[in-house]
Each structure stands twice: as C-alpha cells, then as structure tokens.
Amino acid sequence: MVQNGRCKQRLRYGGTSSWGCGCAIFAAVNSHLHFLVHASEGAYTVRKIIGNFHLIGNEASLGGINGGIRCAGADGLEAPGYLLEGSVSLEDCAQLASEQSNVKGFRWGRHSGLSHREYQRMVHHGPEETQSGLMGFSFKKLFSSTGNAEDDKYACFIYMFDDSKGEHESFTDEGLRTAPQFSWTDTSIRLNVTIREEQDQGRRLDILGKGHNRRAKPTLHAGTEVCLQRWSIAHFFKPWDASLWVCYTADSEVSDCKESLSQWLTSGIMVSICGLVLTGIFAYIMHAQEPFILCASWLARIFLNFEVAILSCWFLVNSGLDTNRQVAVPVGLLITVAGANLLHLPYYILANMKGAKPLAAFFLLLVVYSPAPFLDRLSYTEKLKATMDLNPYILGLCGCVVEVILNLLFCSRSGTKMVLPFEARSQYMPMQSQHPPA
C-alpha cells in the first residue's frame, strides 16, 4: 500500500512514462489482489440469507447458531442427501444446492481445526460487517490450518428428498429414506467433483477430485425436512469438539417447518400427559418400597446436580461471565450446589407430610426421567459449544461430592447409618411378602 501511494504521488507530479506505466500496473495488480482476498473471505462469510436459503439460528453470529452436525426436521431426523468434501466454500455449497432438484437445505462446515481461542473471543460478538462488506461472521478466522489436507477439508451436505413419492417408494429395505439422483452441473464440474462411497453403512459420500460423469449414490437417513440444528448426544461427552457447522433451509421449507414444529409440539404435549399418568400410577405402586425410593432419591440428586451445573454454565455464557474463569468456576459451583438442593427440597417436604408419600415418589420419578427431555432440548440450544466448554460435568461431580459430604456429616451427628426421609422404617415389608400365596 505504501508503494502504491508513492506511485500515485510520482504520477501526480509528472514522472517518467516508464515509471508511470510501472506504477499503473502495480496499482492494478494490487487492486485485483485486494479484491480477490475480500472475495475469498466473502465466500466463507456466514450470513442470514445466502441465495434462496435461510440460516437456521437466531442471527448470523457465532453465538446465534447451535453449531452442531445435525440439521434435522421437526421430528429430530435428518433428511437424505449428498456429502461433498474438499475446497468447497459456503457460496459454492449454496450454489450447488440451488442447482439440484427437491432440495430441503444444506449443511456446511468443518470436522476439525476450530481454534479454541478464536471461538471464545468471537462467541459473544453479534453480526459484524466483514472486509467483504457482508454482515455476519468470517468462518475462516475460526479455523487454523492443521497441515493435513484431509483435516483441512470443508464439507457440504446437500439435503434432498422427493415429496412426490409415496411412502413405500421413498424407503429402502432397511427402513431409511433415499435421495433423488444427483445432477451434474457446471458448478460441480468447476469444482472437479467426484464421489466415493465410504464403508460406513452407506451413510456417507466423499466427494473429491475429478470424475463428474459418475452417478452419485445418496446417503440413507429417515427425515424429510431441514428445520432445526442440533448436536448429537455423543458430543455431550467430548471435552472439546473442534468441529463447527451451519445449517441453511430452503425458502420453500420455512412455512412447512413452522407447521411441522407446531404439530410436533402438540404431539409432544399429548405424549407427555400420557407419560405423567403412567408415572403417577407407577409412583403409587412403588411409594412404600423404601429401598427403591432410596435409590431413586440418590439418582435424583445426581441428575439434579449435573442438570443444574449445565444450566449454570449456560447462564454464565449468556451473561458474559464465562470470559473470566476465576469468577465463573466458583459462581457456577455455588449455583450448582444451591440450585440442586433447592430443587430437591419439595421431595423432603412431601415425604414428611402425612399421606403425601405417593406424591414424593412421583416427584422423584419425574426427576429421574428428566435427563431425557432435558438433554434433547439442550441439544438444540444456541451457544451450546461455549456452555460445554465450561466443563459442567466437573461442576456436577463437585456438587455430588458436596451432597455425599453433607449426608455423611448429618448421619454422623444423628447417629444413623443412612438418611431415609420416610418415618416408618420398621414397617417396611418386601413386595413379595406383602401378598403371600394362599
């Protein structure tokens, strides 16, 4: 840029023709390179709308997306489609998807290479104007080169499903849906796309190199829509996941997704009501079985500690307190211990009320069952990667240790071996002895 300024100054005050010609060439080349850099960055800039596709998330920022690898429908299932891996930018992926028929949306991102430091720095920023003039966030800034071409690949998964087919035509013998045939277009030829099936039960395709005259075999999934983004349950048990993904849904699917989400919400409420009724019946049957209640009580304590730990980390991330770990860890631990004991308090109140033991057992069973809907709902949450980065499992484990210490101290002072809230321990009778055969 300094040399370019000197060239302009020399031309302004009348330099030689050769110098002026050289400066003009240098200025043109520099301007062209500057344009290419910005154009390259723009191709990897995540924004709210790209072509005929809408970003799934609250906003086009790192904190406004879920970042998970699953782009699912309202039923939580992924649609079938084709996976492309290689030097495929976000704009390339959107262009390829727009050239296909029966497209529901696409997923784009990388399996590895996410910079931990850059993610922590950018997760609290809203949409920003990049150097290319686009509002969103630069995906490339989040990743550092690993030096391995296989790990530095970008992946583009195009979800495709033909709604005109009948149910019997759209399923394979394994009960999984099939995708329409992949169409080879000018974009796929320009990217030198070829397809190689991986030995992963036919679920993935690796698209690299050249050979666009080959027929693509689709992946096998059971969904039909692209409405939501979520994590897989396995990712909850990873200390740090270096992958990051964005999901886009087609314009034509937005209204259908709203209708499907409303239907699944209604179905979920009806199933939950049935589940509550069955849980109440089971609680009434088992409320007098003290060993069962004792086991359920401790399971409830463990689950509450871990669930409250995750919620405390989510609160710290959304309030911005996670940037200072020296403050975030003790605050998170305090919220975990206090919150878990506070939520467990209704059980002790009901257990010591006359005639309320079935309600106490019902409360315990609800808490024991709660991890299933809790983790399912959590898997769709924004900023989930930042939440799990605070290691809520360690906070939950510390909360469980505090629970054990408090109970040991209570038992030693009261002179009992075990804490049972129920009063009539001497009246316990095994279930098989309550109704002896005649």
CSV table of C-alpha atoms in Angstrom, one decimal:
chain,number,residue,atom,x,y,z
A,1,MET,CA,0.0,0.0,0.0
A,2,VAL,CA,2.9,2.4,0.7
A,3,GLN,CA,4.4,1.7,-2.7
A,4,ASN,CA,1.0,2.2,-4.3
A,5,GLY,CA,0.8,5.6,-2.6
A,6,ARG,CA,4.3,6.6,-3.9
A,7,CYS,CA,3.3,5.6,-7.4
A,8,LYS,CA,0.3,7.9,-7.3
A,9,GLN,CA,2.4,10.7,-5.9
A,10,ARG,CA,5.0,10.3,-8.7
A,11,LEU,CA,2.3,10.2,-11.4
A,12,ARG,CA,0.7,13.3,-9.9
A,13,TYR,CA,3.8,15.4,-10.2
A,14,GLY,CA,4.8,14.1,-13.5
A,15,GLY,CA,7.2,11.2,-13.6
A,16,THR,CA,8.7,9.4,-16.5
A,17,SER,CA,6.5,7.3,-18.7
A,18,SER,CA,8.2,4.0,-17.8
A,19,TRP,CA,7.7,4.8,-14.1
A,20,GLY,CA,4.1,5.8,-14.6
A,21,CYS,CA,3.4,2.6,-16.6
A,22,GLY,CA,5.0,0.5,-13.9
A,23,CYS,CA,3.0,2.3,-11.2
A,24,ALA,CA,-0.2,1.8,-13.1
A,25,ILE,CA,0.5,-1.9,-13.5
A,26,PHE,CA,1.4,-2.3,-9.8
A,27,ALA,CA,-1.8,-0.4,-8.8
A,28,ALA,CA,-4.0,-2.6,-11.0
A,29,VAL,CA,-2.4,-5.8,-9.7
A,30,ASN,CA,-2.6,-4.6,-6.1
A,31,SER,CA,-6.3,-3.7,-6.5
A,32,HIS,CA,-7.0,-7.0,-8.1
A,33,LEU,CA,-5.3,-9.0,-5.3
A,34,HIS,CA,-7.2,-6.9,-2.7
A,35,PHE,CA,-10.4,-7.8,-4.5
A,36,LEU,CA,-9.6,-11.5,-4.5
A,37,VAL,CA,-8.8,-11.5,-0.8
A,38,HIS,CA,-12.1,-9.9,0.0
A,39,ALA,CA,-14.0,-12.1,-2.4
A,40,SER,CA,-12.4,-15.2,-0.9
A,41,GLU,CA,-13.4,-14.1,2.6
A,42,GLY,CA,-16.9,-13.3,1.4
A,43,ALA,CA,-17.3,-16.8,0.1
A,44,TYR,CA,-16.6,-18.1,3.6
A,45,THR,CA,-18.8,-15.5,5.4
A,46,VAL,CA,-21.8,-16.9,7.3
A,47,ARG,CA,-24.8,-14.6,6.8
A,48,LYS,CA,-28.5,-14.8,7.5
A,49,ILE,CA,-29.6,-15.3,3.8
A,50,ILE,CA,-27.5,-16.7,1.0
A,51,GLY,CA,-29.2,-17.2,-2.3
A,52,ASN,CA,-32.5,-19.0,-1.7
A,53,PHE,CA,-31.5,-20.3,1.7
A,54,HIS,CA,-32.1,-19.1,5.3
A,55,LEU,CA,-29.7,-19.6,8.1
A,56,ILE,CA,-31.1,-21.7,11.0
A,57,GLY,CA,-30.5,-19.7,14.2
A,58,ASN,CA,-31.3,-16.5,15.9
A,59,GLU,CA,-28.8,-14.4,14.0
A,60,ALA,CA,-25.8,-14.6,11.7
A,61,SER,CA,-23.3,-14.7,14.6
A,62,LEU,CA,-21.3,-17.4,16.3
A,63,GLY,CA,-23.5,-17.0,19.4
A,64,GLY,CA,-26.7,-17.2,17.4
A,65,ILE,CA,-26.2,-20.7,16.0
A,66,ASN,CA,-26.1,-24.1,17.5
A,67,GLY,CA,-23.0,-25.3,15.6
A,68,GLY,CA,-24.0,-29.0,15.8
A,69,ILE,CA,-23.5,-31.5,13.0
A,70,ARG,CA,-27.2,-32.5,12.7
A,71,CYS,CA,-29.6,-30.4,10.5
A,72,ALA,CA,-32.9,-32.1,11.4
A,73,GLY,CA,-36.6,-31.7,10.8
A,74,ALA,CA,-39.2,-31.1,13.5
A,75,ASP,CA,-39.0,-34.8,14.3
A,76,GLY,CA,-35.3,-34.6,15.0
A,77,LEU,CA,-34.4,-36.7,12.0
A,78,GLU,CA,-32.0,-35.8,9.1
A,79,ALA,CA,-33.1,-36.0,5.5
A,80,PRO,CA,-31.1,-38.0,3.0
A,81,GLY,CA,-28.7,-36.2,0.6
A,82,TYR,CA,-25.1,-36.0,-0.6
A,83,LEU,CA,-21.9,-35.2,1.2
A,84,LEU,CA,-19.2,-33.2,-0.6
A,85,GLU,CA,-15.8,-32.7,1.0
A,86,GLY,CA,-12.9,-30.7,-0.3
A,87,SER,CA,-12.2,-27.0,-1.1
A,88,VAL,CA,-15.9,-26.1,-1.1
A,89,SER,CA,-16.8,-22.6,0.2
A,90,LEU,CA,-20.1,-21.6,1.7
A,91,GLU,CA,-21.1,-19.9,-1.6
A,92,ASP,CA,-20.1,-23.0,-3.6
A,93,CYS,CA,-22.2,-25.2,-1.3
A,94,ALA,CA,-25.2,-22.8,-1.7
A,95,GLN,CA,-24.8,-22.7,-5.5
A,96,LEU,CA,-24.5,-26.5,-5.7
A,97,ALA,CA,-27.7,-26.9,-3.6
A,98,SER,CA,-29.6,-24.4,-5.7
A,99,GLU,CA,-28.8,-26.3,-8.9
A,100,GLN,CA,-30.3,-29.5,-7.5
A,101,SER,CA,-33.9,-30.6,-7.5
A,102,ASN,CA,-36.0,-31.4,-4.4
A,103,VAL,CA,-33.5,-29.6,-2.1
A,104,LYS,CA,-34.6,-29.1,1.5
A,105,GLY,CA,-31.4,-27.3,2.7
A,106,PHE,CA,-27.7,-27.9,3.2
A,107,ARG,CA,-25.1,-28.1,6.0
A,108,TRP,CA,-21.6,-26.7,5.6
A,109,GLY,CA,-18.6,-26.6,7.9
A,110,ARG,CA,-15.5,-28.5,9.0
A,111,HIS,CA,-14.9,-31.6,11.1
A,112,SER,CA,-11.7,-30.3,12.8
A,113,GLY,CA,-9.4,-27.4,13.2
A,114,LEU,CA,-11.6,-25.0,15.2
A,115,SER,CA,-9.5,-22.5,17.2
A,116,HIS,CA,-10.4,-22.6,20.9
A,117,ARG,CA,-9.1,-19.1,21.5
A,118,GLU,CA,-10.8,-17.6,18.5
A,119,TYR,CA,-14.1,-19.2,19.3
A,120,GLN,CA,-14.0,-17.9,22.9
A,121,ARG,CA,-13.2,-14.4,21.5
A,122,MET,CA,-16.0,-14.3,18.9
A,123,VAL,CA,-18.8,-16.2,20.6
A,124,HIS,CA,-20.1,-13.1,22.4
A,125,HIS,CA,-19.9,-10.8,19.3
A,126,GLY,CA,-23.1,-10.1,17.2
A,127,PRO,CA,-23.2,-9.9,13.4
A,128,GLU,CA,-20.3,-7.8,12.2
A,129,GLU,CA,-19.5,-6.2,8.8
A,130,THR,CA,-16.6,-8.1,7.3
A,131,GLN,CA,-14.0,-6.7,5.0
A,132,SER,CA,-16.0,-8.0,2.1
A,133,GLY,CA,-18.9,-5.8,3.2
A,134,LEU,CA,-21.2,-8.6,4.3
A,135,MET,CA,-23.0,-8.8,7.7
A,136,GLY,CA,-22.3,-12.0,9.6
A,137,PHE,CA,-19.0,-13.6,10.8
A,138,SER,CA,-16.0,-14.9,9.0
A,139,PHE,CA,-15.8,-18.7,9.2
A,140,LYS,CA,-12.2,-18.9,8.1
A,141,LYS,CA,-11.0,-16.8,11.1
A,142,LEU,CA,-12.2,-19.5,13.4
A,143,PHE,CA,-10.0,-22.3,11.9
A,144,SER,CA,-6.3,-22.7,11.8
A,145,SER,CA,-4.5,-24.9,9.3
A,146,THR,CA,-3.6,-28.3,10.7
A,147,GLY,CA,-1.1,-29.0,7.9
A,148,ASN,CA,-3.0,-32.1,6.9
A,149,ALA,CA,-5.1,-31.7,3.7
A,150,GLU,CA,-7.5,-34.3,4.9
A,151,ASP,CA,-8.3,-32.4,8.1
A,152,ASP,CA,-8.4,-29.0,6.4
A,153,LYS,CA,-11.3,-30.0,4.1
A,154,TYR,CA,-14.6,-28.3,4.2
A,155,ALA,CA,-17.8,-30.4,4.0
A,156,CYS,CA,-21.1,-29.6,2.3
A,157,PHE,CA,-24.0,-31.8,2.8
A,158,ILE,CA,-27.0,-31.2,0.5
A,159,TYR,CA,-30.3,-32.5,1.8
A,160,MET,CA,-32.6,-33.8,-0.9
A,161,PHE,CA,-36.0,-35.6,-0.7
A,162,ASP,CA,-38.7,-36.1,-3.3
A,163,ASP,CA,-42.1,-35.3,-1.7
A,164,SER,CA,-44.0,-36.6,-4.7
A,165,LYS,CA,-43.0,-40.3,-4.0
A,166,GLY,CA,-45.2,-42.5,-1.9
A,167,GLU,CA,-44.2,-43.8,1.4
A,168,HIS,CA,-43.4,-47.2,0.1
A,169,GLU,CA,-41.3,-45.8,-2.8
A,170,SER,CA,-39.2,-43.5,-0.6
A,171,PHE,CA,-37.9,-46.1,1.8
A,172,THR,CA,-35.2,-48.7,1.4
A,173,ASP,CA,-35.3,-52.3,2.7
A,174,GLU,CA,-33.5,-51.0,5.9
A,175,GLY,CA,-36.3,-48.5,6.6
A,176,LEU,CA,-34.3,-45.5,5.6
A,177,ARG,CA,-35.3,-42.8,3.0
A,178,THR,CA,-33.5,-42.4,-0.3
A,179,ALA,CA,-32.5,-39.1,-2.0
A,180,PRO,CA,-33.2,-38.1,-5.6
A,181,GLN,CA,-30.4,-38.6,-8.2
A,182,PHE,CA,-27.6,-36.0,-8.0
A,183,SER,CA,-27.5,-33.7,-11.0
A,184,TRP,CA,-24.1,-32.8,-12.5
A,185,THR,CA,-24.0,-29.1,-13.2
A,186,ASP,CA,-21.4,-26.5,-14.3
A,187,THR,CA,-20.6,-25.8,-10.7
A,188,SER,CA,-19.9,-29.4,-9.9
A,189,ILE,CA,-17.7,-29.7,-12.9
A,190,ARG,CA,-15.9,-26.4,-12.0
A,191,LEU,CA,-15.2,-27.9,-8.5
A,192,ASN,CA,-14.0,-31.2,-10.0
A,193,VAL,CA,-16.4,-33.2,-8.0
A,194,THR,CA,-16.3,-37.0,-7.9
A,195,ILE,CA,-17.9,-39.4,-5.5
A,196,ARG,CA,-16.5,-42.2,-3.4
A,197,GLU,CA,-18.7,-44.2,-1.1
A,198,GLU,CA,-17.3,-44.8,2.4
A,199,GLN,CA,-17.7,-48.0,4.3
A,200,ASP,CA,-20.0,-46.6,6.9
A,201,GLN,CA,-23.2,-48.5,6.3
A,202,GLY,CA,-23.8,-46.4,3.1
A,203,ARG,CA,-24.4,-43.2,5.2
A,204,ARG,CA,-21.6,-41.0,3.8
A,205,LEU,CA,-20.2,-40.0,0.5
A,206,ASP,CA,-16.8,-38.5,0.0
A,207,ILE,CA,-16.7,-36.1,-3.0
A,208,LEU,CA,-13.2,-35.1,-4.2
A,209,GLY,CA,-11.1,-34.8,-7.3
A,210,LYS,CA,-12.4,-35.3,-10.8
A,211,GLY,CA,-14.9,-37.6,-12.5
A,212,HIS,CA,-18.2,-35.8,-12.8
A,213,ASN,CA,-19.7,-38.4,-15.1
A,214,ARG,CA,-20.2,-40.9,-12.3
A,215,ARG,CA,-23.6,-41.5,-10.7
A,216,ALA,CA,-23.9,-40.5,-7.1
A,217,LYS,CA,-25.3,-42.8,-4.5
A,218,PRO,CA,-27.2,-41.0,-1.8
A,219,THR,CA,-26.8,-41.3,1.9
A,220,LEU,CA,-29.5,-43.0,3.9
A,221,HIS,CA,-31.4,-41.1,6.5
A,222,ALA,CA,-35.0,-41.2,7.7
A,223,GLY,CA,-36.1,-37.5,7.8
A,224,THR,CA,-37.8,-35.3,5.2
A,225,GLU,CA,-37.1,-31.7,6.4
A,226,VAL,CA,-34.4,-29.3,7.4
A,227,CYS,CA,-35.8,-27.1,10.2
A,228,LEU,CA,-33.5,-27.2,13.2
A,229,GLN,CA,-29.9,-27.6,14.1
A,230,ARG,CA,-28.8,-29.8,17.0
A,231,TRP,CA,-25.9,-31.7,18.5
A,232,SER,CA,-25.7,-35.5,18.6
A,233,ILE,CA,-25.8,-37.0,22.1
A,234,ALA,CA,-22.3,-38.3,21.7
A,235,HIS,CA,-20.9,-34.8,21.5
A,236,PHE,CA,-22.0,-34.1,25.1
A,237,PHE,CA,-19.3,-36.4,26.4
A,238,LYS,CA,-16.4,-34.8,24.4
A,239,PRO,CA,-14.2,-32.3,26.4
A,240,TRP,CA,-13.8,-30.1,23.3
A,241,ASP,CA,-15.2,-30.6,19.8
A,242,ALA,CA,-13.1,-28.9,17.1
A,243,SER,CA,-15.9,-29.1,14.5
A,244,LEU,CA,-18.4,-26.3,13.6
A,245,TRP,CA,-21.4,-26.4,11.3
A,246,VAL,CA,-24.0,-24.0,9.9
A,247,CYS,CA,-27.4,-25.2,8.6
A,248,TYR,CA,-29.5,-23.5,5.9
A,249,THR,CA,-33.0,-24.3,5.0
A,250,ALA,CA,-34.6,-23.6,1.6
A,251,ASP,CA,-37.1,-20.7,1.2
A,252,SER,CA,-39.8,-23.2,0.3
A,253,GLU,CA,-39.4,-25.1,3.5
A,254,VAL,CA,-39.8,-22.2,6.0
A,255,SER,CA,-43.6,-22.3,6.2
A,256,ASP,CA,-43.7,-26.1,6.2
A,257,CYS,CA,-41.2,-26.1,9.1
A,258,LYS,CA,-43.4,-23.8,11.2
A,259,GLU,CA,-46.4,-26.1,10.6
A,260,SER,CA,-44.4,-29.2,11.4
A,261,LEU,CA,-42.9,-27.7,14.6
A,262,SER,CA,-46.4,-26.8,15.7
A,263,GLN,CA,-47.7,-30.3,15.1
A,264,TRP,CA,-44.8,-32.0,16.9
A,265,LEU,CA,-45.2,-29.6,19.8
A,266,THR,CA,-48.9,-30.7,20.1
A,267,SER,CA,-47.9,-34.4,19.8
A,268,GLY,CA,-45.2,-33.9,22.4
A,269,ILE,CA,-47.7,-32.4,24.9
A,270,MET,CA,-50.1,-35.3,24.4
A,271,VAL,CA,-47.3,-37.9,24.9
A,272,SER,CA,-46.0,-36.1,28.0
A,273,ILE,CA,-49.5,-36.1,29.5
A,274,CYS,CA,-49.7,-39.9,28.9
A,275,GLY,CA,-46.3,-40.3,30.4
A,276,LEU,CA,-47.2,-38.3,33.5
A,277,VAL,CA,-50.3,-40.5,34.1
A,278,LEU,CA,-48.2,-43.7,33.8
A,279,THR,CA,-45.5,-42.3,36.0
A,280,GLY,CA,-48.1,-41.4,38.6
A,281,ILE,CA,-49.5,-45.0,38.6
A,282,PHE,CA,-46.0,-46.4,39.0
A,283,ALA,CA,-45.2,-44.0,41.8
A,284,TYR,CA,-48.4,-45.0,43.7
A,285,ILE,CA,-47.4,-48.7,43.4
A,286,MET,CA,-43.8,-48.2,44.5
A,287,HIS,CA,-44.1,-45.4,47.1
A,288,ALA,CA,-43.9,-47.9,50.1
A,289,GLN,CA,-40.8,-49.6,48.8
A,290,GLU,CA,-38.1,-47.8,50.7
A,291,PRO,CA,-35.0,-49.4,49.0
A,292,PHE,CA,-36.5,-48.3,45.6
A,293,ILE,CA,-37.2,-44.8,47.0
A,294,LEU,CA,-33.7,-44.5,48.5
A,295,CYS,CA,-32.1,-45.5,45.1
A,296,ALA,CA,-34.4,-43.1,43.2
A,297,SER,CA,-33.6,-40.3,45.7
A,298,TRP,CA,-29.9,-40.6,45.2
A,299,LEU,CA,-30.3,-40.8,41.4
A,300,ALA,CA,-32.4,-37.7,41.6
A,301,ARG,CA,-29.7,-35.9,43.5
A,302,ILE,CA,-27.0,-36.9,41.0
A,303,PHE,CA,-29.1,-35.9,38.0
A,304,LEU,CA,-30.2,-32.6,39.5
A,305,ASN,CA,-26.5,-31.7,40.2
A,306,PHE,CA,-25.5,-32.4,36.6
A,307,GLU,CA,-28.5,-30.6,35.1
A,308,VAL,CA,-28.2,-27.6,37.3
A,309,ALA,CA,-24.4,-27.5,36.5
A,310,ILE,CA,-25.2,-27.3,32.8
A,311,LEU,CA,-27.8,-24.6,33.4
A,312,SER,CA,-25.4,-22.6,35.5
A,313,CYS,CA,-22.8,-22.8,32.7
A,314,TRP,CA,-25.4,-21.7,30.2
A,315,PHE,CA,-26.3,-18.8,32.4
A,316,LEU,CA,-22.7,-17.8,32.7
A,317,VAL,CA,-22.2,-17.9,29.0
A,318,ASN,CA,-25.3,-15.8,28.2
A,319,SER,CA,-24.4,-13.3,30.9
A,320,GLY,CA,-20.8,-12.9,29.7
A,321,LEU,CA,-19.3,-14.1,33.0
A,322,ASP,CA,-17.6,-17.0,31.3
A,323,THR,CA,-14.8,-14.8,30.0
A,324,ASN,CA,-13.2,-14.7,33.5
A,325,ARG,CA,-12.7,-18.3,34.5
A,326,GLN,CA,-11.5,-17.4,38.0
A,327,VAL,CA,-15.0,-15.9,38.6
A,328,ALA,CA,-17.0,-18.3,36.5
A,329,VAL,CA,-15.9,-21.5,38.2
A,330,PRO,CA,-16.8,-20.6,41.9
A,331,VAL,CA,-20.0,-18.9,40.8
A,332,GLY,CA,-21.0,-21.9,38.7
A,333,LEU,CA,-20.3,-24.3,41.7
A,334,LEU,CA,-22.3,-22.1,44.0
A,335,ILE,CA,-25.3,-22.1,41.7
A,336,THR,CA,-25.0,-25.9,41.2
A,337,VAL,CA,-24.9,-26.8,44.9
A,338,ALA,CA,-27.6,-24.3,45.9
A,339,GLY,CA,-29.8,-25.0,42.9
A,340,ALA,CA,-29.7,-28.8,43.2
A,341,ASN,CA,-30.6,-28.7,46.9
A,342,LEU,CA,-33.4,-26.1,46.3
A,343,LEU,CA,-34.9,-28.2,43.6
A,344,HIS,CA,-34.7,-31.4,45.7
A,345,LEU,CA,-36.4,-29.6,48.6
A,346,PRO,CA,-40.0,-30.4,47.5
A,347,TYR,CA,-39.2,-34.1,47.9
A,348,TYR,CA,-38.3,-33.8,51.6
A,349,ILE,CA,-41.4,-31.7,52.2
A,350,LEU,CA,-43.7,-34.2,50.5
A,351,ALA,CA,-42.0,-37.2,52.1
A,352,ASN,CA,-42.6,-35.9,55.6
A,353,MET,CA,-46.2,-34.9,55.0
A,354,LYS,CA,-48.9,-37.3,56.1
A,355,GLY,CA,-50.5,-39.1,53.1
A,356,ALA,CA,-48.1,-37.4,50.6
A,357,LYS,CA,-45.6,-40.2,50.1
A,358,PRO,CA,-47.1,-41.1,46.7
A,359,LEU,CA,-46.6,-37.5,45.6
A,360,ALA,CA,-43.0,-37.7,46.9
A,361,ALA,CA,-42.3,-40.8,44.9
A,362,PHE,CA,-43.9,-39.2,41.8
A,363,PHE,CA,-41.6,-36.2,42.2
A,364,LEU,CA,-38.6,-38.5,42.3
A,365,LEU,CA,-39.6,-40.4,39.3
A,366,LEU,CA,-40.0,-37.2,37.3
A,367,VAL,CA,-36.5,-36.0,38.3
A,368,VAL,CA,-35.0,-39.4,37.4
A,369,TYR,CA,-36.7,-39.3,34.0
A,370,SER,CA,-35.8,-35.6,33.4
A,371,PRO,CA,-32.3,-36.1,31.7
A,372,ALA,CA,-34.0,-37.5,28.6
A,373,PRO,CA,-36.1,-34.4,27.7
A,374,PHE,CA,-33.5,-32.1,29.2
A,375,LEU,CA,-30.6,-33.3,27.0
A,376,ASP,CA,-32.9,-33.5,24.0
A,377,ARG,CA,-34.0,-29.8,24.4
A,378,LEU,CA,-30.4,-28.8,25.3
A,379,SER,CA,-29.1,-30.3,22.0
A,380,TYR,CA,-30.9,-27.5,20.0
A,381,THR,CA,-29.7,-24.6,22.2
A,382,GLU,CA,-27.5,-21.8,20.8
A,383,LYS,CA,-24.0,-21.3,22.3
A,384,LEU,CA,-24.1,-24.9,23.4
A,385,LYS,CA,-20.4,-25.4,22.5
A,386,ALA,CA,-19.4,-22.4,24.8
A,387,THR,CA,-21.6,-23.9,27.5
A,388,MET,CA,-20.0,-27.3,27.4
A,389,ASP,CA,-16.6,-25.7,27.2
A,390,LEU,CA,-17.0,-24.6,30.9
A,391,ASN,CA,-16.9,-28.3,31.8
A,392,PRO,CA,-20.3,-28.5,33.6
A,393,TYR,CA,-19.7,-32.2,34.3
A,394,ILE,CA,-16.9,-31.3,36.6
A,395,LEU,CA,-19.2,-28.8,38.4
A,396,GLY,CA,-21.9,-31.5,38.6
A,397,LEU,CA,-19.4,-34.0,40.0
A,398,CYS,CA,-18.3,-31.5,42.6
A,399,GLY,CA,-21.9,-30.9,43.5
A,400,CYS,CA,-22.4,-34.7,44.1
A,401,VAL,CA,-19.3,-34.8,46.3
A,402,VAL,CA,-20.8,-32.0,48.4
A,403,GLU,CA,-24.1,-33.9,48.7
A,404,VAL,CA,-22.2,-37.0,50.0
A,405,ILE,CA,-20.2,-35.0,52.5
A,406,LEU,CA,-23.3,-33.2,53.8
A,407,ASN,CA,-25.1,-36.5,54.2
A,408,LEU,CA,-22.1,-38.1,56.0
A,409,LEU,CA,-21.9,-35.2,58.4
A,410,PHE,CA,-25.7,-35.4,59.0
A,411,CYS,CA,-25.6,-39.2,59.6
A,412,SER,CA,-22.6,-38.9,62.0
A,413,ARG,CA,-24.4,-36.3,64.1
A,414,SER,CA,-27.7,-38.0,64.1
A,415,GLY,CA,-26.2,-41.5,64.8
A,416,THR,CA,-27.9,-43.1,61.8
A,417,LYS,CA,-26.3,-45.2,59.1
A,418,MET,CA,-28.5,-43.9,56.3
A,419,VAL,CA,-30.8,-41.0,55.6
A,420,LEU,CA,-34.3,-42.0,54.8
A,421,PRO,CA,-37.0,-39.3,54.9
A,422,PHE,CA,-39.8,-41.7,55.4
A,423,GLU,CA,-40.7,-42.1,59.1
A,424,ALA,CA,-41.8,-45.7,59.5
A,425,ARG,CA,-38.7,-47.6,58.6
A,426,SER,CA,-39.7,-50.5,60.9
A,427,GLN,CA,-42.9,-51.0,58.9
A,428,TYR,CA,-41.1,-51.9,55.7
A,429,MET,CA,-42.0,-55.3,54.1
A,430,PRO,CA,-40.6,-56.6,50.8
A,431,MET,CA,-43.1,-56.6,48.0
A,432,GLN,CA,-43.1,-60.3,47.5
A,433,SER,CA,-44.1,-60.8,51.2
A,434,GLN,CA,-47.0,-58.4,51.2
A,435,HIS,CA,-49.3,-60.8,49.5
A,436,PRO,CA,-48.2,-64.4,50.3
A,437,PRO,CA,-49.8,-67.2,48.3
A,438,ALA,CA,-52.7,-69.0,49.9
